[in-house]
mmCIF file with all atom_site columns, C-alpha atoms in Angstrom:
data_model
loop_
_atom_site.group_PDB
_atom_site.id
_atom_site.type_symbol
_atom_site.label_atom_id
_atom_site.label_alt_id
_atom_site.label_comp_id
_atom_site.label_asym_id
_atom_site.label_entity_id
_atom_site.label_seq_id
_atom_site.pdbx_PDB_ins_code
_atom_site.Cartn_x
_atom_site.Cartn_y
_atom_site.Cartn_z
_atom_site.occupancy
_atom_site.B_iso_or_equiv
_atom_site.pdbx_formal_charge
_atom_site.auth_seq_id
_atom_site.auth_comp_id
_atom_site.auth_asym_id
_atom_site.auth_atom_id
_atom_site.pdbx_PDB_model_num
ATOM 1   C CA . UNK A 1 1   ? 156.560 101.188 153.412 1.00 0.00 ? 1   UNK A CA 1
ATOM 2   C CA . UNK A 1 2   ? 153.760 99.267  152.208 1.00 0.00 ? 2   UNK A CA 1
ATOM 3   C CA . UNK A 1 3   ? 151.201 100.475 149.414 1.00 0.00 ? 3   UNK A CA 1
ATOM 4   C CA . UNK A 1 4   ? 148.062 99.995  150.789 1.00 0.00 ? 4   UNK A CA 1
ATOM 5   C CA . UNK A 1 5   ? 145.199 102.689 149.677 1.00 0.00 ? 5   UNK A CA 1
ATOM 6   C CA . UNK A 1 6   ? 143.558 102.971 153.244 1.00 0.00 ? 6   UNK A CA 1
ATOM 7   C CA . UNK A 1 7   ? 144.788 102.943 156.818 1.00 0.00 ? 7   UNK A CA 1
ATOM 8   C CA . UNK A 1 8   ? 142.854 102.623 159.951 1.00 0.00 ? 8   UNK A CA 1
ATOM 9   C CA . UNK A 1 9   ? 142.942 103.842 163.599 1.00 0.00 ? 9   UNK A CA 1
ATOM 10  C CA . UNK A 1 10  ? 144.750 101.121 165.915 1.00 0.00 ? 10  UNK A CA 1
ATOM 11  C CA . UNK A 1 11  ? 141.866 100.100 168.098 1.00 0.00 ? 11  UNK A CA 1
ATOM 12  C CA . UNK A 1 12  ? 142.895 101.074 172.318 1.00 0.00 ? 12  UNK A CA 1
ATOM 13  C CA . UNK A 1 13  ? 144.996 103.990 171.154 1.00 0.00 ? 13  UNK A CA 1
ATOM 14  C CA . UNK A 1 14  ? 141.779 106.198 169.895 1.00 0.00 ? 14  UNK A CA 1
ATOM 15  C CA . UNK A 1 15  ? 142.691 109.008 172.153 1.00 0.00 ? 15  UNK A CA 1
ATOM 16  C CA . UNK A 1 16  ? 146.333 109.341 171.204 1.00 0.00 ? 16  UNK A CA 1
ATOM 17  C CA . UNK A 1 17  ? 145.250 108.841 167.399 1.00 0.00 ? 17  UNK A CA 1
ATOM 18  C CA . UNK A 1 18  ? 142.164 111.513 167.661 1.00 0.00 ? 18  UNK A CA 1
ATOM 19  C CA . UNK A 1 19  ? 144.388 114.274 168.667 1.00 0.00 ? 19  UNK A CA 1
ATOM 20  C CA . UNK A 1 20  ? 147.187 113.825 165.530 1.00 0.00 ? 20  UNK A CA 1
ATOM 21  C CA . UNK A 1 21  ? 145.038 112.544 163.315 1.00 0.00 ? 21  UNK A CA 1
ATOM 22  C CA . UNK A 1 22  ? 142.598 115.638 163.668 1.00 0.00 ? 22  UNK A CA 1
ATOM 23  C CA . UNK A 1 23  ? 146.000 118.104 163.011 1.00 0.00 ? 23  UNK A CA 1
ATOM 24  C CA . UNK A 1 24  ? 146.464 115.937 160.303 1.00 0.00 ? 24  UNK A CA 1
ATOM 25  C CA . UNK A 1 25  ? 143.441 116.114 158.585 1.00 0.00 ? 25  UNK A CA 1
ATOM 26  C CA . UNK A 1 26  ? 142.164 119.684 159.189 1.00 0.00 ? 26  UNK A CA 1
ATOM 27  C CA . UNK A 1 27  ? 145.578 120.415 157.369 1.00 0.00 ? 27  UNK A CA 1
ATOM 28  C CA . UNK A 1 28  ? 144.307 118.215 154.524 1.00 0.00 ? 28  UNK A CA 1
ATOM 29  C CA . UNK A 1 29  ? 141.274 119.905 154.544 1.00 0.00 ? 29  UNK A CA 1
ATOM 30  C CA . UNK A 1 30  ? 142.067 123.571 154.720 1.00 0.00 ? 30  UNK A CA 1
ATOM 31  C CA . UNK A 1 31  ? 144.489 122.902 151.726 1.00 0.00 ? 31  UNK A CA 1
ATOM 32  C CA . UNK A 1 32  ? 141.883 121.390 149.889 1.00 0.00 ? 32  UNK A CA 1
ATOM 33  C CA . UNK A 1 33  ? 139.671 123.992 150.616 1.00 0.00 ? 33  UNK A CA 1
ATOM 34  C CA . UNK A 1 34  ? 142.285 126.641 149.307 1.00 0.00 ? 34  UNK A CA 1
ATOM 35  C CA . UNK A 1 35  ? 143.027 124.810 146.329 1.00 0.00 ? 35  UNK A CA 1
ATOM 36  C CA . UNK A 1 36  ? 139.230 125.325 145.307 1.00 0.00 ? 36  UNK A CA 1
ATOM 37  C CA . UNK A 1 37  ? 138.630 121.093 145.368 1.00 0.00 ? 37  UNK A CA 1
ATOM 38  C CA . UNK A 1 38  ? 135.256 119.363 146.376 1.00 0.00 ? 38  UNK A CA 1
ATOM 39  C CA . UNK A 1 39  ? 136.026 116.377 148.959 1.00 0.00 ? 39  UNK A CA 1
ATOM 40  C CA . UNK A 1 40  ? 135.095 114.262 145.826 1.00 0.00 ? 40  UNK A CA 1
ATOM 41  C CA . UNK A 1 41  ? 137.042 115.462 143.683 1.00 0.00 ? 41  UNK A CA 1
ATOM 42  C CA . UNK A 1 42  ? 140.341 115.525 146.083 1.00 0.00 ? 42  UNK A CA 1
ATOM 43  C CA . UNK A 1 43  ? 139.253 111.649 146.434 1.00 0.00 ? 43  UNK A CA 1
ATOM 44  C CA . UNK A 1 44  ? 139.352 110.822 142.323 1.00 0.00 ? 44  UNK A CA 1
ATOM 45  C CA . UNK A 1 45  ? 142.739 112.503 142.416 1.00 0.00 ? 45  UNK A CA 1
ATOM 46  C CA . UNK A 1 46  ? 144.256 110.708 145.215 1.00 0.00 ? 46  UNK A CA 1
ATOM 47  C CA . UNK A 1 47  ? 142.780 107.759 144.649 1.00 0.00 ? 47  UNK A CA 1
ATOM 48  C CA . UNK A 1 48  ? 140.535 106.859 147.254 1.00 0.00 ? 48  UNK A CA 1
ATOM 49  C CA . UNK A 1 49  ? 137.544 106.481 148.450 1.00 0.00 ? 49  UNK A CA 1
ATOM 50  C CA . UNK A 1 50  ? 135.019 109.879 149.145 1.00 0.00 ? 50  UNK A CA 1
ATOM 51  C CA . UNK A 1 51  ? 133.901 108.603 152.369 1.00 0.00 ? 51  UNK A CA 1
ATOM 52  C CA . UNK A 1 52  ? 137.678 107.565 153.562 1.00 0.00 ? 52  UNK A CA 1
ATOM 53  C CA . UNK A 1 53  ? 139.189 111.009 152.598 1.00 0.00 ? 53  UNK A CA 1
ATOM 54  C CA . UNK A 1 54  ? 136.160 112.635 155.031 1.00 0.00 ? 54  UNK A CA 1
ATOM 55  C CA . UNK A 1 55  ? 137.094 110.417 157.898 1.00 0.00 ? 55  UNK A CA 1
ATOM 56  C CA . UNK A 1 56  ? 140.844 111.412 157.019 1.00 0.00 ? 56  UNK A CA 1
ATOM 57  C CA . UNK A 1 57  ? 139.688 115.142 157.571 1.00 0.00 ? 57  UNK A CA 1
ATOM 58  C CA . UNK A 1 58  ? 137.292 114.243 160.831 1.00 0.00 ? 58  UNK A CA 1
ATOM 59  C CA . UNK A 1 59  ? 140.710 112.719 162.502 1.00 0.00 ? 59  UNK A CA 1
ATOM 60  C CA . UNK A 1 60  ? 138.567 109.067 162.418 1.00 0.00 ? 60  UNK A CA 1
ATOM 61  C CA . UNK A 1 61  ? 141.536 107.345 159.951 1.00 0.00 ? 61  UNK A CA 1
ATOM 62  C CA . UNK A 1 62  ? 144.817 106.838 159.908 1.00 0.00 ? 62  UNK A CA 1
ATOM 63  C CA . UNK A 1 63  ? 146.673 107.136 156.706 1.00 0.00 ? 63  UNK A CA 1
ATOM 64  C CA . UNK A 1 64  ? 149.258 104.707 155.363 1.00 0.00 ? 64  UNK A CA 1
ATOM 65  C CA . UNK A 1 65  ? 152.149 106.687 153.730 1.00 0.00 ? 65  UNK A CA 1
ATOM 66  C CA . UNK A 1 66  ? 151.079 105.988 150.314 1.00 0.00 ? 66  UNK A CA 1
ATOM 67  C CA . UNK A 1 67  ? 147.821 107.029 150.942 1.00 0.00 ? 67  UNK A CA 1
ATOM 68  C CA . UNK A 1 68  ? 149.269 110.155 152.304 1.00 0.00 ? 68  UNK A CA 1
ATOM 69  C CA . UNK A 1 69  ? 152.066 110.573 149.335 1.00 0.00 ? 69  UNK A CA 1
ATOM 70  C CA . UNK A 1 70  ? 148.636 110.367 147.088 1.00 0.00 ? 70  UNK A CA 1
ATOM 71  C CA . UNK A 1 71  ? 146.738 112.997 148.875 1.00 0.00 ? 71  UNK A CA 1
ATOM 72  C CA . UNK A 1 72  ? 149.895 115.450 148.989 1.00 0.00 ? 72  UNK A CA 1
ATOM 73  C CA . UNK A 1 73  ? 150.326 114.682 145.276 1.00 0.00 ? 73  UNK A CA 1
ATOM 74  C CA . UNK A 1 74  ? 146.482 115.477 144.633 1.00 0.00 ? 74  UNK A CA 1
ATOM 75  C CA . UNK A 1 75  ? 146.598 119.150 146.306 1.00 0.00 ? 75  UNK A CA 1
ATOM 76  C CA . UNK A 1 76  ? 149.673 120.225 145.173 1.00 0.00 ? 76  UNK A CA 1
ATOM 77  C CA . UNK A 1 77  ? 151.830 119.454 147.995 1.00 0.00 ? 77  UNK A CA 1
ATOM 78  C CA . UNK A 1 78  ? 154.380 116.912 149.622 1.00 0.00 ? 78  UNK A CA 1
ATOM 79  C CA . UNK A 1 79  ? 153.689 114.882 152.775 1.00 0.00 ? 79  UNK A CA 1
ATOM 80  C CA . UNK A 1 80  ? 155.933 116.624 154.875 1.00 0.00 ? 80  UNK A CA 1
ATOM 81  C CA . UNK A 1 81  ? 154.136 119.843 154.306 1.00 0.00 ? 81  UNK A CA 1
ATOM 82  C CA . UNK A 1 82  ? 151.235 117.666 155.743 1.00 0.00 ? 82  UNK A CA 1
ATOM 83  C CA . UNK A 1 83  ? 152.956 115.695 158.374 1.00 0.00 ? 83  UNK A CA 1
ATOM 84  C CA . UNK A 1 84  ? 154.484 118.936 159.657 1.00 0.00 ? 84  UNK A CA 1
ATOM 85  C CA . UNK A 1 85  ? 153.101 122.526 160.836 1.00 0.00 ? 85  UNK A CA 1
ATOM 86  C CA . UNK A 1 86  ? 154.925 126.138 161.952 1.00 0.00 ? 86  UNK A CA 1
ATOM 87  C CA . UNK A 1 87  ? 153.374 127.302 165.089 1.00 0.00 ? 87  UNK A CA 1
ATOM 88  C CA . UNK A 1 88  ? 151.363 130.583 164.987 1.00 0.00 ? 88  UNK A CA 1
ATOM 89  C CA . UNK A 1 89  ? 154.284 133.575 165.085 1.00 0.00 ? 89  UNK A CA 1
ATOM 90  C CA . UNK A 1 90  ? 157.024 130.906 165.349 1.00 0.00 ? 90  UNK A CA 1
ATOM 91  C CA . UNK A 1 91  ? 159.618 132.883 166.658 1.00 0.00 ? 91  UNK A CA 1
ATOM 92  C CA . UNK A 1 92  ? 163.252 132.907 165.683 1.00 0.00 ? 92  UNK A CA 1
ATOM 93  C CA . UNK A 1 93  ? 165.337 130.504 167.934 1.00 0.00 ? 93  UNK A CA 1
ATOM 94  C CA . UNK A 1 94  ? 161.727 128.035 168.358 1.00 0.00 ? 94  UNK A CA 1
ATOM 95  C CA . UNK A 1 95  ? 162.548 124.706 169.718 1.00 0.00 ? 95  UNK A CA 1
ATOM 96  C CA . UNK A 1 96  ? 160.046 121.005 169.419 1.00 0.00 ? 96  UNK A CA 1
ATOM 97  C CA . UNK A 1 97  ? 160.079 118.607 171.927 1.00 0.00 ? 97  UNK A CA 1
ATOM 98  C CA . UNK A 1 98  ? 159.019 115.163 171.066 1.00 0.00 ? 98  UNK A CA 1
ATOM 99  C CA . UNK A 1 99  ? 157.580 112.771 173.449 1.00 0.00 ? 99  UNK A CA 1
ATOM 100 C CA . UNK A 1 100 ? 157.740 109.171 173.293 1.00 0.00 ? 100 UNK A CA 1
ATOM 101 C CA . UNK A 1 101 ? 154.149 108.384 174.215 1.00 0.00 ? 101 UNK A CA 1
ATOM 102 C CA . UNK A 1 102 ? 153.249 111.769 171.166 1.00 0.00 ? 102 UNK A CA 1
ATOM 103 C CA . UNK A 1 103 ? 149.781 109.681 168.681 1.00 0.00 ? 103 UNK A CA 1
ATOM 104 C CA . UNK A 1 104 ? 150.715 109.257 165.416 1.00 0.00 ? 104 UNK A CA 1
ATOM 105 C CA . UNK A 1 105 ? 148.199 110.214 161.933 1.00 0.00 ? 105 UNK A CA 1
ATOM 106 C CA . UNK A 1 106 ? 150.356 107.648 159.626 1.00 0.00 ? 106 UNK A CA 1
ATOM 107 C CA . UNK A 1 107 ? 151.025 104.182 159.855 1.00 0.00 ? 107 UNK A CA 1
ATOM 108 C CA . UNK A 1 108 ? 153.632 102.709 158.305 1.00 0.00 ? 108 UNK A CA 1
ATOM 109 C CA . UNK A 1 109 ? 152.063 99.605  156.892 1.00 0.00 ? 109 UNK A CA 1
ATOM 110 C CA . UNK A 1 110 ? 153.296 97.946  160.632 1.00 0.00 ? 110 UNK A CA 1
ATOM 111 C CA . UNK A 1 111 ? 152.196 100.033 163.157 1.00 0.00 ? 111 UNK A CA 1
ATOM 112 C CA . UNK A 1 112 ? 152.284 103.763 163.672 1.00 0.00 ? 112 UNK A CA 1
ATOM 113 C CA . UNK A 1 113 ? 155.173 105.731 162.245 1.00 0.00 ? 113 UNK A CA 1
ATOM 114 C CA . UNK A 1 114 ? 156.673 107.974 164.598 1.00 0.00 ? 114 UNK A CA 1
ATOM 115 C CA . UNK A 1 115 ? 157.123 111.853 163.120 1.00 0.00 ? 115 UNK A CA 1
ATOM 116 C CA . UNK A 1 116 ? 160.043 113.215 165.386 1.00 0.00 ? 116 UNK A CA 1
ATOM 117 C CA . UNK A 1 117 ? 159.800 117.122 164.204 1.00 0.00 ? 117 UNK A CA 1
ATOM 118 C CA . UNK A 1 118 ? 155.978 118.298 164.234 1.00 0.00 ? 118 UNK A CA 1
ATOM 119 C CA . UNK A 1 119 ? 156.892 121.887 163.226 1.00 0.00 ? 119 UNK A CA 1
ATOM 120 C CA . UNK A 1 120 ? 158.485 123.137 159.908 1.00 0.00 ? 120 UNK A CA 1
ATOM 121 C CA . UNK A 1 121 ? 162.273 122.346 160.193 1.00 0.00 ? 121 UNK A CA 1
ATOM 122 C CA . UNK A 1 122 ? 164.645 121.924 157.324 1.00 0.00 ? 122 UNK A CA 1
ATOM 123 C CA . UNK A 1 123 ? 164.641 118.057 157.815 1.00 0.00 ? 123 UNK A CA 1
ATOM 124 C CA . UNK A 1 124 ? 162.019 115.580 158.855 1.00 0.00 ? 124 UNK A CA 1
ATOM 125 C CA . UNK A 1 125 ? 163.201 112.751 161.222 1.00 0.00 ? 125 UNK A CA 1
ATOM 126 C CA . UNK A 1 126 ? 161.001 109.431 161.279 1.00 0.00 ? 126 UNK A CA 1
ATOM 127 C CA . UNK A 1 127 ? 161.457 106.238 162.883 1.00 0.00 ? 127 UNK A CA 1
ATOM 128 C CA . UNK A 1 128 ? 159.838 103.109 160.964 1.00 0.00 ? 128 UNK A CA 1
ATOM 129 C CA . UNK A 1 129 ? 159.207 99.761  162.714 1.00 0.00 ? 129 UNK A CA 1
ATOM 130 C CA . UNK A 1 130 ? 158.583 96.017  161.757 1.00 0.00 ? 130 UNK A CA 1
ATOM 131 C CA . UNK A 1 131 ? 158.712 94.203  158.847 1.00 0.00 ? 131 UNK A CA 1
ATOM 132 C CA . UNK A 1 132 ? 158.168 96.003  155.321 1.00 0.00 ? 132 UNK A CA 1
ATOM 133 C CA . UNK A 1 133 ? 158.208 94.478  151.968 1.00 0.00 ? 133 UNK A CA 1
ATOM 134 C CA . UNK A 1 134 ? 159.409 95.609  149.043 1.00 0.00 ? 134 UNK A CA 1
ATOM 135 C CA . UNK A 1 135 ? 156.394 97.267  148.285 1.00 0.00 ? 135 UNK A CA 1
ATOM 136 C CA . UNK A 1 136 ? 156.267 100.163 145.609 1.00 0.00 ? 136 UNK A CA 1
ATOM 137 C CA . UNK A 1 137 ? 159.160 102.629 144.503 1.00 0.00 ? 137 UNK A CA 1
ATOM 138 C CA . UNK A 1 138 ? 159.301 105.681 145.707 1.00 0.00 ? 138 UNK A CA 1
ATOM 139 C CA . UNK A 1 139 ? 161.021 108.927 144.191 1.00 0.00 ? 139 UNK A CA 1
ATOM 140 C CA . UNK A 1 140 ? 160.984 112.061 145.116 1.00 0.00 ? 140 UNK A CA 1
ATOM 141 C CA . UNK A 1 141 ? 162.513 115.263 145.334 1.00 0.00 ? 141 UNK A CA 1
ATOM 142 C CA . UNK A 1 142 ? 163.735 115.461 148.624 1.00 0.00 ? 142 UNK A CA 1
ATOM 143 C CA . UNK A 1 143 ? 167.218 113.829 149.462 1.00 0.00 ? 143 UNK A CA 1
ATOM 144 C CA . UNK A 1 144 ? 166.964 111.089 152.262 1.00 0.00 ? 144 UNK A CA 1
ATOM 145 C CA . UNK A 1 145 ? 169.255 109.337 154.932 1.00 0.00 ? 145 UNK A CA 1
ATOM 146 C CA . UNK A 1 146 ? 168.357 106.089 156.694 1.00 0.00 ? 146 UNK A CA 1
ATOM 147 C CA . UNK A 1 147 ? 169.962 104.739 159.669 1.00 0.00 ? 147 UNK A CA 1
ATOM 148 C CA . UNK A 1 148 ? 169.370 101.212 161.208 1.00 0.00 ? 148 UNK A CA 1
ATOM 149 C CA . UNK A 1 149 ? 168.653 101.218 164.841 1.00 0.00 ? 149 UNK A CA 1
ATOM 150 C CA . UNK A 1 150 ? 167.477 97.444  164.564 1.00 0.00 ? 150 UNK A CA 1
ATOM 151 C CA . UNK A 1 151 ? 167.777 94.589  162.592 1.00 0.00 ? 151 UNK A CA 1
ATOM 152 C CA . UNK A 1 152 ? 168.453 94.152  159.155 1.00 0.00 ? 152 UNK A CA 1
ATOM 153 C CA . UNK A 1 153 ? 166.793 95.623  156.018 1.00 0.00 ? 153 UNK A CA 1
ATOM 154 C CA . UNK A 1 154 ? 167.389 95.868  152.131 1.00 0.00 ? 154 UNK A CA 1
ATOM 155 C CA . UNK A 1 155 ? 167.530 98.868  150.461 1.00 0.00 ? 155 UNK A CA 1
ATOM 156 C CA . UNK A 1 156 ? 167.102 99.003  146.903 1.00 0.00 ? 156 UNK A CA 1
ATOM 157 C CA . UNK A 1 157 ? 168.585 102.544 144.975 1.00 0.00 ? 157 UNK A CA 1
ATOM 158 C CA . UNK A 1 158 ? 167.501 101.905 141.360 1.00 0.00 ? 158 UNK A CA 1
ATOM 159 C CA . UNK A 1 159 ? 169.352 98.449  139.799 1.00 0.00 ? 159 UNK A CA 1
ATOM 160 C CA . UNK A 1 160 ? 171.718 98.361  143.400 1.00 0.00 ? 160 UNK A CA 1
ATOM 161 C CA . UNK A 1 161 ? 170.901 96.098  146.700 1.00 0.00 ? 161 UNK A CA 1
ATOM 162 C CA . UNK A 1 162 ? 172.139 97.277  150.116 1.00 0.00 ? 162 UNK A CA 1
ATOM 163 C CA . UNK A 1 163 ? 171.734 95.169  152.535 1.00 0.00 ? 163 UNK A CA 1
ATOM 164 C CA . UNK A 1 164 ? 172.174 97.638  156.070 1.00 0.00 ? 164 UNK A CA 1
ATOM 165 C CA . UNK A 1 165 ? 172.292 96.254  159.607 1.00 0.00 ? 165 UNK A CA 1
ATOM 166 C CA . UNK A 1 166 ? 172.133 97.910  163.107 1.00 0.00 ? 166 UNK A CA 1
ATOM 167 C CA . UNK A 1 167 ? 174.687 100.555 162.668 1.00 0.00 ? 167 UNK A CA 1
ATOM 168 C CA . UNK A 1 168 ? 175.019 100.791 159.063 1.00 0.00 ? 168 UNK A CA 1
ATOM 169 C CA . UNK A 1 169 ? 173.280 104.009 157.011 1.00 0.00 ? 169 UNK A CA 1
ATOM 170 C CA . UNK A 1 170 ? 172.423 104.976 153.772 1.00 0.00 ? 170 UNK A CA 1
ATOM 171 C CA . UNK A 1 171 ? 172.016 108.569 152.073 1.00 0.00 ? 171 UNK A CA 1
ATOM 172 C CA . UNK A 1 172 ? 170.583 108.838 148.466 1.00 0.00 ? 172 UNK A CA 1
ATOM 173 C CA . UNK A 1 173 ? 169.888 112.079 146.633 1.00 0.00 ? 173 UNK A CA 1
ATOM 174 C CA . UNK A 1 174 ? 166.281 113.486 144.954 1.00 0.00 ? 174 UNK A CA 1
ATOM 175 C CA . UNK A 1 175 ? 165.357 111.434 142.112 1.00 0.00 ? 175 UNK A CA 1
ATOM 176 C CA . UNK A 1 176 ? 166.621 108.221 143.017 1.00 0.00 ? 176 UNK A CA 1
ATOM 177 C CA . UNK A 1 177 ? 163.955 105.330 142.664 1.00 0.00 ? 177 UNK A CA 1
ATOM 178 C CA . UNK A 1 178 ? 164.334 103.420 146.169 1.00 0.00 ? 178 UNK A CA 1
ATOM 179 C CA . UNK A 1 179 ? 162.147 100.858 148.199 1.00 0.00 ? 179 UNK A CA 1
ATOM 180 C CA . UNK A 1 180 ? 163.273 98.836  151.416 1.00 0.00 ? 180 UNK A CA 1
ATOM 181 C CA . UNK A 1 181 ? 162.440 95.337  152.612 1.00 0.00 ? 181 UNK A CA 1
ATOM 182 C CA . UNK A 1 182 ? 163.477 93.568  155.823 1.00 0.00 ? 182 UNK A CA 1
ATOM 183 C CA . UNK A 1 183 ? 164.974 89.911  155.119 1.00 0.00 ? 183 UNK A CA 1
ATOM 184 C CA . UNK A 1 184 ? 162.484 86.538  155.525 1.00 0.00 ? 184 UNK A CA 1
ATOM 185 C CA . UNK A 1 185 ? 160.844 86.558  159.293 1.00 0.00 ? 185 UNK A CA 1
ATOM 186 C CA . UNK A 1 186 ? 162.845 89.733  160.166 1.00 0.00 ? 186 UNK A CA 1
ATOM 187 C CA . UNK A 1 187 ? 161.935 93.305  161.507 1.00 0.00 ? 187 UNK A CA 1
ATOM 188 C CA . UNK A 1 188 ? 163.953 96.452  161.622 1.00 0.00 ? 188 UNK A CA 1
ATOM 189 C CA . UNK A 1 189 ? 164.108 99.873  163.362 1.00 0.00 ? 189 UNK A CA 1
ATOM 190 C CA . UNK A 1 190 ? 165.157 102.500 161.144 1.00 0.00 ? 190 UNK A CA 1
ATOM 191 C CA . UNK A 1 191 ? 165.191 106.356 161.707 1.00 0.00 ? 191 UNK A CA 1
ATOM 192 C CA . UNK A 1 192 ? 164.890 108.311 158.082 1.00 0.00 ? 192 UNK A CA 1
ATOM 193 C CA . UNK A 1 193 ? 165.596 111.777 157.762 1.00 0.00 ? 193 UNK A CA 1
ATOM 194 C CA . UNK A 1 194 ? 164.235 113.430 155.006 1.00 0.00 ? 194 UNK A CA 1
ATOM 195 C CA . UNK A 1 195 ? 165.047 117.046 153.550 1.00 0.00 ? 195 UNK A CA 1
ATOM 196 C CA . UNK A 1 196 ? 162.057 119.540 153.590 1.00 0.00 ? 196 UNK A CA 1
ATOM 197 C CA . UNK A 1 197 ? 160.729 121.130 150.599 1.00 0.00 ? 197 UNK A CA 1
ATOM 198 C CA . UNK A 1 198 ? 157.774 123.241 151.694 1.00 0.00 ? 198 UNK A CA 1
ATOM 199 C CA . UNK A 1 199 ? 155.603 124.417 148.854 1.00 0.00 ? 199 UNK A CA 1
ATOM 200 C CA . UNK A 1 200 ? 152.898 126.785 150.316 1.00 0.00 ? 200 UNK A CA 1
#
């Protein structure tokens, strides 16, 4: 969960990436479009650079999530509302079925960050891999749980330390200030559920 402002497309994986990414950023763009907002100014709001947010739209970037937390903030909206989609006349009893070898838009800060429920459920499951930092805080207003597949990591909930190993979990409520970090020369494999708020 690293901070940085600007992802990029992991080179050999262009035509998994094109097809995600593109979802990803036509959903960017028709939001921005129906919140009345010039490319440029989206950009000032989130942060980042005109030309960047353009290749976001085109499907030619990846986003980190902070990058795409900053966007989602800029138009109104949260980044599950971006990272997910209903179908066209979803029908009641609709099912998703993720494959393993499914391109990803977002990359974690360590490699691509794998989005388990493409299609507006009322949870989104995520699995993060590698080694993360401690990075910035996050808070939000969606309650979270985080399981360890992997490894070890550190999970900081305001003034508390957890550390979590394969096995272990942790669930904190909205509004909780909370970052993670894997110990010296480690990695970890974590899957994170997060609650859905949709706001369109």
């Amino acid at each position: 969960m690293t901070d940085a402002t600007e992802g990029s497309a992991a080179p050999g994986r262009a035509t998994d990436v094109d097809e995600s990414a593109r979802a990803l950023g036509a959903r960017i763009r028709a939001l921005r479009q129906r919140r009345g907002m010039t490319l440029t100014q989206a950009a000032a709001e989130a942060e980042l650079s005109h030309s960047f947010l353009s290749q976001v739209e085109r499907g030619l970037e990846r986003l980190s999530m902070a990058s795409l937390f900053r966007i989602a903030r800029a138009l109104g909206t949260t980044q599950q509302d971006l990272l997910t989609d209903d179908p066209p006349d979803r029908p009641e009893g609709a099912y998703y079925v993720y494959r393993q070898e499914s391109g990803s838009p977002v990359d974690a800060g360590t490699g691509p960050l794998a989005v388990l429920a493409q299609h507006r459920a009322r949870f989104l499951p995520m699995i993060f891999s590698g080694a993360f930092d401690d990075g910035a805080w996050w808070q939000h207003d969606e309650e979270e749980f985080l399981y360890v597949l992997e490894g070890e990591v550190i999970v900081s909930l305001g003034d508390t330390e957890v550390l979590l190993r394969a096995g272990d979990a942790t669930y904190y409520e909205s509004g909780i200030r909370h970052r993670w970090r894997t110990p010296e020369g480690g990695s970890c494999r974590v899957l994170v559920v997060k609650e859905q708020q949709h706001s369109r």
